[in-house]
Amino acid sequence: MTNAVAEASFHEVLERLSEKSSRDFYNPYTKFSWPEAMAEGDWWMNPELLSVHGTGLVTDETSLKALARRETVNFFSLHVHGIRELMSEVARRIHTPRFAEYSGYLHHFIGEENAHMWFFAEFCNRYAGGVYPEPASPLATKEAHGAWGDLLVFARILIFEEIFDYFNARLGRDPLLPEILRELHAAHHHDESRHVAFGKKFVKHLFDLACAEDQERGHDGRAGAEEYIKAYMTYSVQSLYNPRAYREAGIVEPLTVRRTALRHPVREEFHHRVMARVDRFFVAGGIFTTPWGALDGAVR
Ligand SMILES: [Fe+2]
Ligand SMILES: [Fe+2]
């Protein structure tokens, strides 16, 4: 596909996604019927999606149910903090020259992410004592400028959305979960399918732009970007293993449990499964020279 044809088809996608966002627009503050309280003994997350699944580290149902509650809070908190930070990066760019022609869709994106941030935090505030504090991430604050900086922001958003979608797609139709949780996961999955469709096109566009700028300047930022994006993928899967969640679920030696679970071959296989789609995308687009999944000990 020539660049001109690719750009034309991207603009068609943008128009279609913007129309769909307008059509599907909802009021997050009235959309959900929040129950008075959550019933004791409910599973808040399917045990197969818990971070210790397949490791044999936690086996009794009471502890697993407690962990399902705390890992739901961790999961929602990751969205609240992660997307808040990335939204501010998008907001900083939205009406700059390079982004002007995408600003229509990006307004939908910011509006929808603002709704997600609200309903995930609302769940934690109502039923679980609030969101977890923002995790420290050396990667979140990396200063990258110009086209490579733009690419890294949207690559991070895409990785983030792929992880969420893996969970949301399954939990949004999981009969084990209480209705409110199913509804939140399903609503998020619905919006994110548009974000991921946009994100893939936009990341590729920003990558091509960064490479073209490099050519003019006699610079090559590709290796640095690949290294950073892979490190972010590793950091993102690691963030699903929160020692605070283990401790609050009554699990002894939370740090040891975290370390052991992260290295477990069943868990490594899970990380690769969650990341498979986005990993393939980065390779197919020429953004990666080798798959993240091929890294030895990628998530250790
Ligand atoms: Fe979201
Ligand atoms: Fe999103």
XYZ file of C-alpha atoms and ligand atoms in Angstrom:
302
model
C 0.000 0.000 0.000
C 1.433 3.403 -0.919
C 1.613 6.086 1.761
C -1.110 8.136 0.052
C -3.455 5.126 -0.077
C -2.679 4.250 3.535
C -3.407 7.856 4.605
C -6.701 7.876 2.671
C -7.827 4.623 4.263
C -6.781 5.935 7.706
C -8.976 8.980 7.185
C -11.904 6.754 6.293
C -11.296 4.755 9.475
C -11.129 7.980 11.493
C -14.443 9.161 10.112
C -16.093 5.819 10.727
C -14.767 5.637 14.308
C -15.809 9.217 15.080
C -19.324 8.505 13.791
C -19.472 5.337 15.851
C -18.297 7.185 18.959
C -21.017 9.813 18.462
C -23.672 7.142 17.911
C -22.595 5.069 20.923
C -22.184 8.086 23.205
C -23.539 7.477 26.716
C -23.753 9.274 29.999
C -21.448 7.331 32.335
C -23.024 8.943 35.386
C -26.466 7.500 34.644
C -25.586 4.389 32.631
C -25.007 1.972 35.507
C -27.246 0.828 38.366
C -24.871 0.671 41.281
C -26.027 -1.825 43.922
C -26.178 -0.686 47.532
C -23.413 -3.130 48.464
C -21.571 -6.104 46.978
C -22.662 -9.499 48.295
C -20.238 -11.417 50.507
C -18.677 -14.369 48.799
C -18.950 -13.104 45.233
C -16.087 -13.619 42.814
C -14.997 -10.174 41.619
C -12.661 -11.680 39.043
C -12.612 -15.094 37.461
C -9.989 -17.178 39.359
C -8.399 -18.078 36.028
C -7.451 -14.436 35.535
C -5.832 -14.004 38.944
C -2.086 -13.407 38.954
C -1.421 -16.592 40.939
C -3.480 -18.827 38.654
C -1.641 -21.964 37.619
C 1.165 -21.470 40.139
C -0.250 -23.426 43.103
C 0.887 -20.562 45.382
C -2.622 -19.824 46.706
C -5.161 -22.626 46.694
C -7.916 -22.059 49.260
C -11.103 -20.488 47.970
C -11.408 -17.861 50.717
C -7.964 -16.430 49.941
C -8.576 -16.599 46.196
C -11.866 -14.723 46.566
C -10.176 -12.087 48.734
C -7.428 -11.795 46.115
C -10.025 -11.464 43.343
C -11.351 -8.398 45.186
C -7.964 -6.792 45.683
C -6.773 -7.583 42.152
C -9.945 -5.987 40.774
C -9.037 -2.838 42.714
C -5.470 -3.091 41.382
C -6.697 -3.567 37.817
C -9.108 -0.628 37.943
C -6.493 1.550 39.677
C -4.010 0.791 36.889
C -6.515 2.247 34.442
C -7.219 5.284 36.612
C -3.540 6.233 36.979
C -2.188 4.914 33.695
C -4.798 6.515 31.491
C -4.816 9.751 33.461
C -1.131 10.186 32.736
C -1.477 9.198 29.071
C -4.591 11.365 28.607
C -2.610 14.379 29.737
C 0.002 13.554 27.055
C -2.763 13.384 24.437
C -4.329 16.627 25.708
C -0.958 18.408 25.436
C -0.758 17.467 21.754
C -4.375 17.577 20.575
C -4.355 20.998 18.886
C -0.712 21.138 17.845
C -0.051 21.133 14.068
C 0.934 17.461 13.849
C -2.269 16.354 15.568
C -4.762 18.883 14.210
C -6.285 16.576 11.621
C -6.791 13.826 14.228
C -8.181 16.133 16.907
C -11.827 15.295 16.133
C -11.347 11.648 17.008
C -8.957 12.427 19.868
C -11.703 14.460 21.550
C -13.855 11.314 21.537
C -10.899 9.351 22.911
C -10.316 11.769 25.810
C -14.036 11.935 26.591
C -14.353 8.162 26.653
C -11.227 7.651 28.742
C -12.472 10.277 31.189
C -15.679 8.227 31.567
C -13.676 5.021 32.128
C -11.481 6.712 34.700
C -14.592 7.862 36.534
C -16.464 4.523 36.573
C -13.451 2.418 37.539
C -12.618 4.812 40.407
C -16.292 4.947 41.397
C -16.405 1.168 41.810
C -13.308 1.210 44.041
C -14.646 4.134 46.082
C -18.081 2.613 46.602
C -17.158 -0.947 47.456
C -13.463 -1.292 48.141
C -12.102 1.641 50.154
C -10.777 3.607 47.165
C -8.196 3.201 44.418
C -4.630 2.131 45.032
C -1.944 4.813 44.900
C -0.118 5.373 41.646
C 2.677 2.831 41.214
C 6.163 4.245 40.739
C 7.258 3.765 37.150
C 10.601 4.896 35.806
C 9.161 4.439 32.310
C 6.124 6.682 32.721
C 8.188 9.845 32.999
C 10.592 9.258 30.113
C 11.000 12.476 28.209
C 11.036 11.853 24.496
C 10.451 14.702 22.118
C 9.307 15.122 18.548
C 7.869 12.325 16.476
C 9.494 9.568 18.544
C 7.941 11.020 21.709
C 4.540 11.000 19.987
C 5.029 7.402 18.914
C 5.949 6.260 22.431
C 2.841 7.848 23.973
C 0.504 6.095 21.548
C 2.432 2.803 21.688
C 1.996 2.853 25.475
C -1.720 3.571 25.132
C -2.060 0.644 22.728
C -0.229 -1.785 25.042
C -2.330 -0.653 27.948
C -5.546 -1.079 25.978
C -4.591 -4.536 24.737
C -4.037 -5.777 28.300
C -7.327 -4.316 29.452
C -9.160 -5.728 26.506
C -7.875 -9.229 27.196
C -9.513 -9.084 30.635
C -12.581 -6.980 29.683
C -13.565 -9.196 26.748
C -13.687 -12.230 29.043
C -15.011 -10.666 32.260
C -17.720 -8.666 30.478
C -19.557 -11.929 29.761
C -18.508 -14.005 32.748
C -21.570 -15.373 34.615
C -19.426 -15.846 37.747
C -19.175 -12.072 38.252
C -21.812 -9.756 39.804
C -23.790 -7.800 37.230
C -22.222 -4.399 37.928
C -18.725 -5.755 37.297
C -19.827 -7.486 34.115
C -21.376 -4.216 32.937
C -18.229 -2.169 33.632
C -15.988 -4.653 31.815
C -18.416 -4.890 28.883
C -18.784 -1.088 28.546
C -15.016 -0.716 28.570
C -14.552 -3.500 26.031
C -17.079 -1.832 23.733
C -15.273 1.552 23.754
C -11.802 0.058 23.628
C -12.449 -1.870 20.442
C -12.602 1.541 18.712
C -9.524 2.836 20.531
C -7.469 -0.205 19.538
C -8.570 0.081 15.884
C -7.500 3.743 15.893
C -4.350 3.102 17.937
C -2.913 0.546 15.521
C -3.322 2.850 12.536
C -2.052 5.868 14.434
C 1.025 4.153 15.884
C 2.024 2.989 12.417
C 1.471 6.511 11.042
C 3.596 8.062 13.823
C 6.320 5.460 13.290
C 6.513 6.276 9.560
C 6.624 9.982 10.406
C 9.439 9.489 12.928
C 11.460 7.422 10.431
C 10.984 10.073 7.715
C 12.154 12.811 10.096
C 15.165 10.695 11.043
C 16.152 10.366 7.404
C 16.212 14.126 7.007
C 18.325 14.553 10.143
C 20.663 11.591 9.644
C 19.480 10.042 12.899
C 18.070 6.601 13.748
C 15.719 6.344 16.714
C 14.322 2.906 15.907
C 16.429 0.774 18.255
C 15.821 3.125 21.186
C 12.053 3.086 20.572
C 11.954 -0.706 20.282
C 13.858 -1.096 23.542
C 11.596 1.353 25.360
C 8.343 -0.188 24.084
C 9.492 -3.699 25.059
C 10.461 -2.457 28.524
C 7.000 -0.909 28.834
C 5.380 -4.218 27.892
C 7.410 -5.937 30.612
C 6.552 -3.260 33.141
C 2.864 -3.492 32.225
C 2.521 -7.216 32.844
C 4.507 -6.873 36.070
C 2.036 -4.259 37.311
C -0.661 -6.952 37.464
C 1.280 -8.485 40.407
C 0.777 -6.024 43.237
C 2.258 -7.049 46.631
C -0.245 -4.761 48.318
C -3.115 -6.795 46.833
C -1.507 -10.012 48.096
C -0.988 -8.551 51.566
C -4.551 -7.221 51.817
C -5.882 -10.606 50.703
C -4.121 -12.106 53.726
C -1.379 -13.835 51.749
C 1.828 -14.212 53.741
C 5.159 -13.156 52.243
C 3.601 -11.094 49.442
C 6.935 -10.115 47.896
C 8.056 -13.735 47.639
C 4.703 -14.709 46.138
C 5.062 -11.919 43.583
C 8.597 -12.921 42.619
C 7.748 -16.610 42.390
C 4.547 -16.062 40.415
C 6.258 -13.732 37.906
C 8.894 -16.350 37.110
C 6.497 -19.273 36.884
C 6.412 -20.818 33.377
C 2.598 -20.939 33.390
C 2.552 -17.208 34.075
C 5.164 -16.452 31.422
C 2.988 -18.274 28.941
C 0.022 -16.157 30.086
C 1.998 -12.904 29.622
C 2.836 -13.914 26.083
C -0.806 -14.763 25.413
C -2.003 -11.363 26.678
C 0.627 -9.563 24.605
C 0.508 -11.783 21.506
C -1.736 -9.558 19.394
C 0.088 -6.294 20.055
C 3.491 -8.019 19.784
C 2.541 -9.322 16.322
C 1.373 -5.835 15.369
C 4.713 -4.243 16.331
C 6.635 -6.864 14.349
C 4.364 -6.661 11.276
C 4.638 -2.850 11.253
C 8.447 -2.966 11.342
C 8.462 -1.236 14.748
C 10.056 -4.356 16.312
C 12.901 -6.252 14.670
C 12.230 -9.225 16.983
C 9.112 -10.094 19.006
C 8.943 -9.076 22.671
C 7.826 -12.640 23.327
C 11.182 -13.880 22.100
C 13.083 -12.106 24.865
C 14.601 -14.565 27.278
C 13.099 -13.899 30.689
C 11.171 -10.937 29.314
C 9.074 -10.400 32.419
C 11.609 -11.133 35.115
Fe -10.259 3.028 28.848
Fe -8.918 3.363 25.519
